[in-house]
Amino acid sequence: MKEPCWLLDFASNTFSQTGEDGIIQKALDMLPERNHWCVEFGAWDGQYLSNVRRLVEQEDYSAVMIEADPSKFEDLHRNYGAHPKVRLLNRFVGFTEADSLDVLLRPLDVPTDLDFLSIDIDGNDFHVWQAIREYRPKLVCIEFNPTIPTEVDYVQPADPHVCQGSSLRAMCRLAQEKGYELISVIPFNAFFVDARFFPLYEIPDNRPETLRTDLSHVTWFFSGYDGSVHLAGSQLLPWHRLYLDSRRFQVLPWGLRDYPGNYRRIQRRMLRLLRKYLLWRAGKTDTR
């Protein structure tokens, strides 16, 4: 048996961002047979940090590149409009019967067992993969929110106007429901292979907490016995480049930050009033 994270040894970038190109190449090489078809959305201009560009330009793959933004699609068309093996779609990939990937690919000659699918839409990635029924790619690369701790199962609302992202654990849960297994994790993306092929990769432990080795974007939130709130880890909103300040997360005023067993009578009374006020503001009732 290999080491669980052995695919990371092949991480490299030709056009990708954080090692995707090398992992995709090795993962596809492990498959017993390939049809040389791939699909990517959002494709941007088809070149910048693309996960399929190397396949198209260096391995003679046929591809469908999908980009919803009109201005980005103009760039995509400029780069690949004349390519004989690339189909371009200026469409929004959603999760309903009207706009799912199944609907968009159905008129094209894409095999249902295409080799590779890349999903990167900064939000509803979970929901669009969940909505795919007719197509079963052998290898899937999907973006997850890297600020969410591995232990957390979080799925953002299924709303085209929400851009929050879902957690790695949630993606793994969905993958297993769809008959896929996790084989590698890099900072922003997770790779899943059809469970039929999983034994070929000889990964003894593919739990997300084992395969995820980069936690640099995670911020941990915890409290002291005295009720003080602390942050550890990244402490950064990475897409906005704003740092988190633990002073802004304090719930208790300074005079109540002590272990409750040490409280004086006035502090206990103030705590009861504060608890009632916060529950009232949240529209809840104290049942304890």
Coordinates of N, CA and C in Angstrom, one line a residue, residues 21-263:
D21 N -2.6 20.3 -12.3 CA -2.2 19.7 -13.6 C -1.5 18.4 -13.3
G22 N -0.6 18.3 -12.4 CA 0.2 17.1 -12.2 C -0.7 16.0 -11.6
I23 N -1.5 16.4 -10.6 CA -2.4 15.4 -10.0 C -3.4 14.8 -11.0
I24 N -4.0 15.7 -11.8 CA -4.9 15.2 -12.9 C -4.3 14.3 -13.8
Q25 N -3.1 14.6 -14.2 CA -2.3 13.7 -15.2 C -2.1 12.4 -14.6
K26 N -1.6 12.3 -13.3 CA -1.3 11.0 -12.7 C -2.6 10.3 -12.4
A27 N -3.6 10.9 -11.9 CA -4.9 10.3 -11.6 C -5.5 9.7 -12.9
L28 N -5.4 10.4 -14.0 CA -6.0 9.8 -15.2 C -5.1 8.7 -15.8
D29 N -3.8 8.8 -15.6 CA -2.9 7.7 -16.1 C -3.2 6.4 -15.4
M30 N -3.8 6.5 -14.2 CA -4.1 5.2 -13.4 C -5.3 4.5 -13.9
L31 N -6.1 5.2 -14.7 CA -7.4 4.6 -15.2 C -7.1 3.5 -16.2
P32 N -7.9 2.4 -16.3 CA -7.6 1.4 -17.2 C -7.9 1.8 -18.7
E33 N -8.8 2.7 -18.9 CA -9.1 3.2 -20.2 C -9.7 4.6 -20.2
R34 N -9.5 5.3 -21.2 CA -9.9 6.7 -21.3 C -10.6 7.0 -22.6
N35 N -11.5 8.0 -22.7 CA -12.1 8.4 -23.9 C -11.6 9.8 -24.4
H36 N -10.8 10.4 -23.6 CA -10.2 11.7 -23.9 C -11.2 12.8 -24.1
W37 N -12.1 12.9 -23.1 CA -13.1 14.0 -23.0 C -13.1 14.6 -21.6
C38 N -13.2 15.9 -21.6 CA -13.2 16.7 -20.3 C -14.2 17.8 -20.4
V39 N -14.7 18.3 -19.2 CA -15.6 19.4 -19.1 C -15.1 20.3 -18.0
E40 N -15.2 21.6 -18.2 CA -14.8 22.5 -17.1 C -15.8 23.7 -17.1
F41 N -16.3 24.0 -15.9 CA -17.0 25.3 -15.6 C -16.7 25.7 -14.2
G42 N -16.7 27.1 -13.9 CA -16.5 28.2 -14.9 C -15.1 28.2 -15.5
A43 N -15.1 28.3 -16.7 CA -13.9 28.1 -17.5 C -13.1 29.4 -17.6
W44 N -13.7 30.6 -17.2 CA -13.0 31.9 -17.4 C -12.6 32.1 -18.8
D45 N -11.4 32.3 -19.1 CA -10.9 32.5 -20.5 C -10.4 31.2 -21.1
G46 N -10.5 30.1 -20.4 CA -10.0 28.8 -20.8 C -8.5 28.7 -20.7
Q47 N -7.8 29.7 -20.2 CA -6.3 29.6 -20.0 C -5.9 30.0 -18.6
Y48 N -6.4 31.0 -18.0 CA -6.0 31.4 -16.7 C -6.4 30.4 -15.6
L49 N -5.4 29.8 -15.0 CA -5.6 28.8 -13.9 C -6.6 27.7 -14.3
S50 N -6.5 27.3 -15.6 CA -7.4 26.3 -16.1 C -7.0 24.9 -15.7
N51 N -8.0 24.1 -15.4 CA -7.7 22.7 -15.0 C -7.8 21.7 -16.2
V52 N -8.2 22.2 -17.4 CA -8.3 21.4 -18.6 C -7.4 21.8 -19.7
R53 N -6.8 23.0 -19.6 CA -6.0 23.5 -20.7 C -4.9 22.6 -21.1
R54 N -4.2 22.0 -20.1 CA -3.1 21.1 -20.4 C -3.6 19.9 -21.2
L55 N -4.8 19.4 -20.8 CA -5.4 18.2 -21.4 C -5.7 18.5 -22.9
V56 N -6.2 19.7 -23.1 CA -6.6 20.1 -24.5 C -5.3 20.3 -25.4
E57 N -4.4 21.0 -24.8 CA -3.2 21.5 -25.6 C -2.1 20.5 -25.7
Q58 N -2.0 19.6 -24.7 CA -0.9 18.7 -24.7 C -1.3 17.2 -24.8
E59 N -2.5 16.9 -24.5 CA -2.9 15.5 -24.6 C -4.1 15.2 -25.6
D60 N -4.4 16.2 -26.4 CA -5.3 16.1 -27.5 C -6.7 15.7 -27.0
Y61 N -7.1 16.3 -25.9 CA -8.5 16.0 -25.4 C -9.5 16.9 -26.1
S62 N -10.7 16.3 -26.2 CA -11.9 17.1 -26.6 C -12.5 17.6 -25.3
A63 N -13.0 18.9 -25.4 CA -13.4 19.5 -24.2 C -14.7 20.4 -24.4
V64 N -15.5 20.5 -23.3 CA -16.6 21.5 -23.3 C -16.2 22.4 -22.2
M65 N -16.1 23.7 -22.6 CA -15.7 24.8 -21.6 C -16.9 25.7 -21.5
I66 N -17.4 25.9 -20.2 CA -18.6 26.6 -19.9 C -18.3 27.8 -19.1
E67 N -18.7 29.0 -19.5 CA -18.5 30.2 -18.8 C -19.7 31.1 -18.9
A68 N -20.3 31.5 -17.7 CA -21.5 32.3 -17.7 C -21.3 33.7 -17.9
D69 N -20.2 34.3 -17.4 CA -20.0 35.7 -17.6 C -19.7 36.1 -19.0
P70 N -20.5 37.1 -19.6 CA -20.4 37.4 -21.0 C -19.0 37.9 -21.4
S71 N -18.4 38.8 -20.5 CA -17.1 39.4 -20.9 C -16.0 38.3 -20.8
K72 N -16.1 37.4 -19.8 CA -15.1 36.3 -19.8 C -15.3 35.4 -20.9
F73 N -16.5 35.2 -21.3 CA -16.8 34.3 -22.4 C -16.2 34.8 -23.7
E74 N -16.2 36.1 -23.9 CA -15.6 36.7 -25.1 C -14.1 36.3 -25.1
D75 N -13.5 36.4 -24.0 CA -12.0 35.9 -24.0 C -11.9 34.5 -24.2
L76 N -12.8 33.7 -23.7 CA -12.8 32.2 -23.9 C -13.0 31.9 -25.4
H77 N -13.9 32.6 -26.0 CA -14.2 32.4 -27.5 C -13.0 32.9 -28.3
R78 N -12.3 33.9 -27.9 CA -11.2 34.4 -28.6 C -10.0 33.4 -28.5
N79 N -9.9 32.7 -27.4 CA -8.8 31.7 -27.2 C -9.1 30.3 -27.9
Y80 N -10.4 29.9 -27.9 CA -10.7 28.6 -28.3 C -11.8 28.5 -29.3
G81 N -12.3 29.6 -29.8 CA -13.5 29.5 -30.7 C -13.2 28.8 -32.0
A82 N -11.9 28.8 -32.4 CA -11.6 28.1 -33.6 C -11.0 26.7 -33.4
H83 N -10.9 26.2 -32.2 CA -10.3 24.9 -31.9 C -11.3 23.8 -32.3
P84 N -10.9 22.9 -33.1 CA -11.9 21.9 -33.6 C -12.4 20.9 -32.5
K85 N -11.7 20.8 -31.4 CA -12.1 19.8 -30.4 C -12.7 20.4 -29.2
V86 N -12.9 21.7 -29.2 CA -13.4 22.4 -28.0 C -14.8 23.0 -28.3
R87 N -15.8 22.7 -27.5 CA -17.1 23.3 -27.6 C -17.2 24.3 -26.5
L88 N -17.8 25.5 -26.8 CA -17.9 26.6 -25.8 C -19.4 26.9 -25.6
L89 N -19.7 27.1 -24.3 CA -21.0 27.4 -23.9 C -21.0 28.6 -23.0
N90 N -21.8 29.6 -23.4 CA -21.9 30.8 -22.5 C -23.2 30.6 -21.8
R91 N -23.2 29.8 -20.8 CA -24.4 29.4 -20.0 C -24.0 29.4 -18.5
F92 N -25.1 29.5 -17.7 CA -24.9 29.4 -16.3 C -25.3 27.9 -15.9
V93 N -24.4 27.2 -15.2 CA -24.7 25.9 -14.8 C -25.3 25.9 -13.5
G94 N -26.5 25.4 -13.4 CA -27.3 25.5 -12.2 C -27.6 24.1 -11.6
F95 N -28.7 24.0 -10.9 CA -29.0 22.7 -10.2 C -30.5 22.4 -10.3
T96 N -31.1 22.9 -11.4 CA -32.5 22.7 -11.6 C -32.7 21.9 -12.9
E97 N -33.9 21.4 -13.2 CA -34.1 20.6 -14.4 C -33.9 21.5 -15.7
A98 N -33.9 22.8 -15.5 CA -33.8 23.7 -16.6 C -32.3 24.1 -16.9
D99 N -31.4 24.0 -15.9 CA -30.1 24.5 -16.2 C -29.0 23.6 -15.6
S100 N -29.3 22.4 -15.3 CA -28.2 21.5 -14.8 C -27.2 21.1 -15.9
L101 N -26.1 20.6 -15.5 CA -25.1 20.2 -16.5 C -25.7 19.1 -17.5
D102 N -26.5 18.2 -17.0 CA -27.2 17.2 -17.8 C -27.9 17.9 -19.0
V103 N -28.6 19.0 -18.7 CA -29.4 19.7 -19.7 C -28.4 20.3 -20.7
L104 N -27.3 20.9 -20.3 CA -26.4 21.6 -21.1 C -25.6 20.7 -22.0
L105 N -25.3 19.5 -21.5 CA -24.4 18.6 -22.3 C -25.2 17.7 -23.2
R106 N -26.5 17.5 -22.9 CA -27.3 16.6 -23.7 C -27.3 16.8 -25.2
P107 N -27.3 18.0 -25.7 CA -27.3 18.2 -27.2 C -25.9 17.9 -27.8
L108 N -24.9 17.8 -27.0 CA -23.6 17.6 -27.5 C -23.2 16.1 -27.5
D109 N -22.1 15.8 -28.2 CA -21.7 14.4 -28.3 C -20.7 14.0 -27.2
V110 N -21.0 14.4 -26.0 CA -20.1 14.1 -24.9 C -20.4 12.8 -24.3
P111 N -19.5 11.8 -24.2 CA -19.8 10.5 -23.6 C -20.2 10.7 -22.1
T112 N -21.2 9.9 -21.7 CA -21.7 10.1 -20.3 C -20.6 9.7 -19.3
D113 N -19.6 8.9 -19.7 CA -18.5 8.5 -18.8 C -17.2 9.3 -19.1
L114 N -17.4 10.6 -19.4 CA -16.2 11.4 -19.7 C -15.1 11.2 -18.7
D115 N -13.9 11.4 -19.1 CA -12.7 11.2 -18.2 C -12.7 12.1 -17.0
F116 N -12.9 13.4 -17.3 CA -12.6 14.4 -16.2 C -13.6 15.6 -16.2
L117 N -14.1 16.0 -15.0 CA -15.0 17.1 -14.8 C -14.3 18.0 -13.8
S118 N -14.2 19.3 -14.1 CA -13.7 20.3 -13.2 C -14.9 21.3 -12.9
I119 N -15.2 21.4 -11.5 CA -16.3 22.3 -11.1 C -15.6 23.4 -10.2
D120 N -15.8 24.6 -10.6 CA -15.2 25.8 -9.9 C -16.0 27.0 -10.2
I121 N -17.1 27.2 -9.3 CA -18.0 28.3 -9.5 C -18.1 29.2 -8.3
D122 N -17.3 29.0 -7.3 CA -17.2 29.9 -6.1 C -18.5 30.0 -5.4
G123 N -19.2 28.9 -5.1 CA -20.4 28.9 -4.3 C -21.2 27.7 -4.4
N124 N -22.0 27.5 -5.4 CA -22.9 26.4 -5.5 C -22.3 25.1 -6.1
D125 N -21.0 24.9 -5.9 CA -20.4 23.7 -6.5 C -21.1 22.4 -6.0
F126 N -21.4 22.4 -4.7 CA -22.0 21.2 -4.1 C -23.3 20.9 -4.8
H127 N -24.1 21.9 -5.0 CA -25.5 21.7 -5.6 C -25.5 21.4 -7.0
V128 N -24.5 21.9 -7.8 CA -24.5 21.6 -9.2 C -24.0 20.1 -9.4
W129 N -23.1 19.7 -8.6 CA -22.6 18.3 -8.7 C -23.8 17.4 -8.2
Q130 N -24.4 17.7 -7.2 CA -25.6 16.9 -6.7 C -26.6 16.7 -7.8
A131 N -26.8 17.8 -8.6 CA -27.9 17.8 -9.6 C -27.5 16.9 -10.9
I132 N -26.2 16.6 -11.0 CA -25.8 15.8 -12.2 C -26.3 14.3 -12.0
R133 N -27.0 13.9 -13.0 CA -27.6 12.5 -12.9 C -27.1 11.6 -14.1
E134 N -27.1 12.2 -15.3 CA -26.9 11.4 -16.5 C -25.4 11.2 -16.8
Y135 N -24.6 12.1 -16.3 CA -23.2 12.0 -16.7 C -22.4 11.6 -15.4
R136 N -21.4 10.7 -15.7 CA -20.7 10.1 -14.6 C -19.2 10.2 -14.9
P137 N -18.6 11.3 -14.7 CA -17.1 11.4 -15.1 C -16.3 10.4 -14.2
K138 N -15.2 9.9 -14.7 CA -14.4 9.0 -13.9 C -13.6 9.8 -12.8
L139 N -13.2 11.0 -13.1 CA -12.5 11.8 -12.2 C -13.1 13.2 -12.1
V140 N -13.3 13.6 -10.8 CA -14.0 14.9 -10.6 C -13.1 15.8 -9.7
C141 N -12.8 17.0 -10.1 CA -12.1 18.0 -9.3 C -13.1 19.1 -8.9
I142 N -13.3 19.3 -7.6 CA -14.4 20.3 -7.2 C -13.8 21.2 -6.1
E143 N -14.2 22.4 -6.2 CA -13.7 23.4 -5.2 C -14.5 23.3 -3.9
F144 N -13.8 23.5 -2.8 CA -14.4 23.6 -1.5 C -13.9 24.8 -0.8
N145 N -14.6 25.3 0.2 CA -14.2 26.5 0.9 C -13.1 26.1 1.9
P146 N -11.9 26.6 1.7 CA -10.7 26.2 2.5 C -10.7 26.8 3.9
T147 N -11.5 27.8 4.1 CA -11.5 28.4 5.5 C -12.3 27.5 6.5
I148 N -13.1 26.5 6.0 CA -13.9 25.7 6.9 C -13.1 24.5 7.4
P149 N -13.1 24.4 8.7 CA -12.3 23.2 9.3 C -12.8 21.9 8.7
T150 N -11.9 20.9 8.6 CA -12.2 19.6 8.0 C -13.3 18.9 8.7
E151 N -13.5 19.1 10.0 CA -14.5 18.4 10.8 C -15.9 18.9 10.5
V152 N -16.1 20.1 9.9 CA -17.4 20.7 9.8 C -18.0 20.3 8.5
D153 N -19.3 19.9 8.6 CA -20.1 19.6 7.4 C -21.0 20.7 7.2
Y154 N -20.6 21.6 6.2 CA -21.4 22.8 5.9 C -21.7 22.9 4.4
V155 N -23.0 23.1 4.1 CA -23.4 23.3 2.7 C -24.1 24.7 2.6
Q156 N -23.6 25.5 1.7 CA -24.2 26.8 1.6 C -25.6 26.7 1.0
P157 N -26.5 27.7 1.2 CA -27.8 27.6 0.6 C -27.8 27.4 -0.9
A158 N -28.7 26.7 -1.4 CA -28.8 26.5 -2.9 C -29.4 27.7 -3.5
D159 N -28.6 28.7 -3.7 CA -29.1 30.0 -4.2 C -28.0 30.6 -5.1
P160 N -28.4 30.9 -6.4 CA -27.4 31.4 -7.3 C -26.8 32.7 -6.9
H161 N -27.4 33.4 -6.0 CA -26.9 34.7 -5.6 C -26.0 34.7 -4.3
V162 N -25.8 33.4 -3.8 CA -25.0 33.2 -2.6 C -23.7 32.7 -3.0
C163 N -22.6 33.3 -2.5 CA -21.2 32.8 -2.8 C -20.5 32.6 -1.5
Q164 N -20.7 31.4 -0.9 CA -20.1 31.1 0.4 C -19.2 29.8 0.2
G165 N -19.6 28.9 -0.6 CA -18.9 27.6 -0.7 C -19.3 26.6 0.4
S166 N -19.0 25.4 0.1 CA -19.3 24.3 1.1 C -18.0 23.6 1.5
S167 N -18.1 22.9 2.6 CA -16.9 22.3 3.2 C -16.5 21.0 2.5
L168 N -15.2 20.7 2.8 CA -14.7 19.4 2.3 C -15.4 18.2 2.8
R169 N -15.8 18.2 4.0 CA -16.5 17.1 4.6 C -17.9 16.9 3.9
A170 N -18.5 18.0 3.6 CA -19.8 18.0 2.9 C -19.6 17.4 1.5
M171 N -18.5 17.8 0.8 CA -18.3 17.3 -0.5 C -18.0 15.8 -0.5
C172 N -17.3 15.3 0.6 CA -17.0 13.9 0.7 C -18.3 13.1 1.0
R173 N -19.2 13.7 1.7 CA -20.5 13.0 2.0 C -21.3 12.9 0.7
L174 N -21.3 14.0 -0.1 CA -22.0 13.9 -1.4 C -21.4 12.9 -2.3
A175 N -20.1 12.9 -2.3 CA -19.3 12.0 -3.2 C -19.7 10.6 -2.9
Q176 N -19.7 10.2 -1.7 CA -20.0 8.8 -1.4 C -21.5 8.5 -1.7
E177 N -22.4 9.5 -1.6 CA -23.8 9.2 -2.0 C -23.9 9.0 -3.5
K178 N -22.9 9.6 -4.2 CA -22.9 9.4 -5.7 C -22.0 8.3 -6.2
G179 N -21.4 7.6 -5.2 CA -20.5 6.5 -5.6 C -19.1 6.9 -6.0
Y180 N -18.6 7.9 -5.3 CA -17.2 8.3 -5.6 C -16.4 8.3 -4.3
E181 N -15.1 8.2 -4.5 CA -14.2 8.2 -3.3 C -13.1 9.3 -3.4
L182 N -12.8 9.9 -2.3 CA -11.7 10.9 -2.3 C -10.4 10.3 -2.5
I183 N -9.5 10.9 -3.4 CA -8.2 10.4 -3.6 C -7.1 11.5 -3.3
S184 N -7.5 12.7 -3.3 CA -6.4 13.8 -3.0 C -7.1 15.1 -2.7
V185 N -6.4 15.9 -1.9 CA -6.9 17.2 -1.5 C -5.7 18.2 -1.6
I186 N -6.0 19.3 -2.3 CA -5.0 20.4 -2.3 C -5.7 21.6 -1.7
P187 N -5.0 22.8 -1.6 CA -5.6 23.9 -0.8 C -7.1 24.2 -1.1
F188 N -7.5 24.3 -2.4 CA -8.8 24.7 -2.7 C -9.7 23.6 -3.3
N189 N -9.1 22.5 -3.8 CA -9.8 21.5 -4.6 C -9.6 20.1 -4.0
A190 N -10.7 19.4 -4.2 CA -10.7 17.9 -3.8 C -10.9 17.1 -5.1
F191 N -10.2 16.0 -5.1 CA -10.3 15.1 -6.3 C -11.0 13.8 -5.9
F192 N -12.0 13.4 -6.6 CA -12.8 12.2 -6.4 C -12.8 11.3 -7.6
V193 N -12.7 10.0 -7.4 CA -12.7 9.1 -8.5 C -13.9 8.1 -8.4
D194 N -14.5 7.7 -9.5 CA -15.5 6.7 -9.4 C -15.1 5.5 -8.6
A195 N -15.9 5.1 -7.7 CA -15.6 4.1 -6.7 C -15.1 2.8 -7.3
R196 N -15.5 2.5 -8.6 CA -15.0 1.3 -9.2 C -13.5 1.3 -9.4
F197 N -13.0 2.5 -9.6 CA -11.5 2.6 -9.8 C -10.7 2.9 -8.6
F198 N -11.4 3.1 -7.5 CA -10.6 3.5 -6.3 C -9.5 2.5 -5.8
P199 N -9.8 1.2 -5.9 CA -8.7 0.3 -5.5 C -7.4 0.5 -6.3
L200 N -7.5 1.0 -7.5 CA -6.3 1.2 -8.3 C -5.3 2.1 -7.7
Y201 N -5.8 3.0 -6.9 CA -5.0 4.1 -6.3 C -4.3 3.6 -5.0
E202 N -4.7 2.5 -4.4 CA -4.0 1.9 -3.3 C -3.8 2.9 -2.1
I203 N -4.9 3.6 -1.8 CA -4.9 4.6 -0.7 C -5.5 3.9 0.5
P204 N -4.7 3.7 1.6 CA -5.2 2.9 2.7 C -6.2 3.7 3.6
D205 N -6.1 5.0 3.6 CA -6.9 5.8 4.4 C -7.3 7.1 3.7
N206 N -8.5 7.2 3.2 CA -8.9 8.4 2.4 C -9.9 9.3 3.1
R207 N -9.8 9.2 4.4 CA -10.6 10.2 5.2 C -10.2 11.6 4.9
P208 N -11.1 12.6 4.9 CA -10.6 13.9 4.6 C -9.6 14.5 5.5
E209 N -9.7 14.1 6.8 CA -8.7 14.6 7.8 C -7.3 14.0 7.5
T210 N -7.3 12.9 6.8 CA -6.0 12.3 6.4 C -5.4 12.9 5.2
L211 N -6.2 13.1 4.2 CA -5.8 13.6 2.9 C -5.6 15.1 2.8
R212 N -6.3 15.8 3.7 CA -6.1 17.3 3.7 C -4.9 17.6 4.6
T213 N -3.9 18.1 4.0 CA -2.7 18.5 4.7 C -2.5 20.0 4.8
D214 N -3.2 20.8 4.1 CA -3.0 22.2 4.1 C -4.2 22.8 4.8
L215 N -3.9 23.4 6.0 CA -4.9 24.0 6.8 C -4.6 25.5 7.0
S216 N -3.9 26.1 6.1 CA -3.4 27.4 6.2 C -4.5 28.5 6.1
H217 N -5.6 28.1 5.6 CA -6.7 29.1 5.4 C -7.7 29.0 6.5
V218 N -7.6 28.1 7.5 CA -8.6 27.9 8.5 C -8.3 28.8 9.7
T219 N -9.4 29.4 10.2 CA -9.4 30.1 11.5 C -10.2 29.4 12.5
W220 N -9.6 29.1 13.6 CA -10.3 28.4 14.7 C -10.8 29.4 15.7
F221 N -12.0 29.2 16.2 CA -12.7 30.0 17.2 C -12.9 29.2 18.4
F222 N -12.5 29.7 19.6 CA -12.7 28.9 20.8 C -12.8 29.9 22.0
S223 N -13.2 29.4 23.1 CA -13.4 30.3 24.3 C -12.6 29.7 25.5
G224 N -12.2 30.7 26.3 CA -11.6 30.3 27.6 C -12.6 30.0 28.7
Y225 N -12.2 29.4 29.8 CA -13.0 29.2 30.9 C -13.7 30.5 31.4
D226 N -13.0 31.6 31.2 CA -13.5 32.9 31.7 C -14.5 33.5 30.7
G227 N -14.8 32.8 29.5 CA -15.7 33.4 28.5 C -15.0 34.3 27.5
S228 N -13.7 34.4 27.6 CA -13.0 35.2 26.5 C -13.0 34.4 25.2
V229 N -13.1 35.1 24.1 CA -13.1 34.5 22.8 C -11.7 34.6 22.2
H230 N -11.2 33.5 21.6 CA -9.9 33.5 21.0 C -10.0 33.0 19.6
L231 N -9.1 33.5 18.7 CA -8.9 33.1 17.4 C -7.5 32.5 17.2
A232 N -7.4 31.5 16.4 CA -6.1 30.9 16.0 C -6.1 30.5 14.6
G233 N -4.9 30.3 14.0 CA -4.8 29.9 12.6 C -4.7 31.2 11.7
S234 N -5.4 31.1 10.6 CA -5.2 32.1 9.6 C -5.7 33.5 10.0
Q235 N -6.8 33.6 10.6 CA -7.4 34.9 11.1 C -7.5 35.9 10.0
L236 N -7.9 35.4 8.8 CA -7.9 36.3 7.6 C -9.1 35.9 6.8
L237 N -9.8 36.9 6.2 CA -10.8 36.7 5.2 C -10.0 36.7 3.9
P238 N -9.7 35.5 3.3 CA -8.7 35.5 2.3 C -9.0 36.2 1.0
W239 N -10.3 36.2 0.6 CA -10.7 36.9 -0.6 C -10.8 38.4 -0.5
H240 N -11.0 38.9 0.7 CA -11.1 40.3 1.0 C -9.8 40.9 1.6
R241 N -8.9 40.0 2.0 CA -7.6 40.4 2.6 C -7.9 41.3 3.8
L242 N -8.8 40.9 4.6 CA -9.1 41.6 5.9 C -8.8 40.6 7.1
Y243 N -8.1 41.1 8.1 CA -7.7 40.3 9.2 C -8.8 40.3 10.3
L244 N -9.0 39.2 10.9 CA -10.0 39.1 12.0 C -9.4 39.5 13.3
D245 N -10.1 40.3 14.1 CA -9.6 40.8 15.4 C -10.4 40.2 16.5
S246 N -9.8 39.4 17.4 CA -10.5 38.7 18.4 C -11.3 39.7 19.3
R247 N -10.8 40.9 19.4 CA -11.5 41.9 20.3 C -12.9 42.2 19.8
R248 N -13.1 42.0 18.5 CA -14.4 42.3 18.0 C -15.4 41.1 18.1
F249 N -14.9 40.0 18.6 CA -15.7 38.8 18.8 C -16.1 38.5 20.2
Q250 N -15.8 39.4 21.1 CA -16.1 39.2 22.5 C -17.6 39.4 22.8
V251 N -18.1 38.4 23.5 CA -19.5 38.4 23.9 C -19.7 39.0 25.2
L252 N -18.8 38.7 26.2 CA -18.9 39.2 27.5 C -18.2 40.5 27.7
P253 N -18.7 41.5 28.4 CA -18.0 42.7 28.7 C -16.8 42.3 29.7
W254 N -15.8 43.2 29.7 CA -14.6 42.9 30.5 C -14.9 42.5 31.9
G255 N -15.9 43.1 32.6 CA -16.1 42.8 34.0 C -16.7 41.5 34.2
L256 N -17.2 40.8 33.2 CA -17.8 39.4 33.3 C -16.8 38.3 32.8
R257 N -15.6 38.7 32.4 CA -14.7 37.7 31.8 C -13.9 37.0 33.0
D258 N -14.6 36.1 33.6 CA -14.0 35.3 34.7 C -14.8 34.0 34.8
Y259 N -14.1 33.0 35.4 CA -14.8 31.7 35.6 C -16.1 32.0 36.4
P260 N -17.3 31.5 36.0 CA -18.5 31.8 36.8 C -18.5 31.4 38.2
G261 N -17.7 30.3 38.5 CA -17.6 29.9 39.9 C -16.9 30.9 40.8
N262 N -16.2 31.9 40.2 CA -15.6 32.9 40.9 C -16.4 34.2 41.0
Y263 N -17.6 34.2 40.4 CA -18.4 35.4 40.3 C -18.9 35.9 41.7

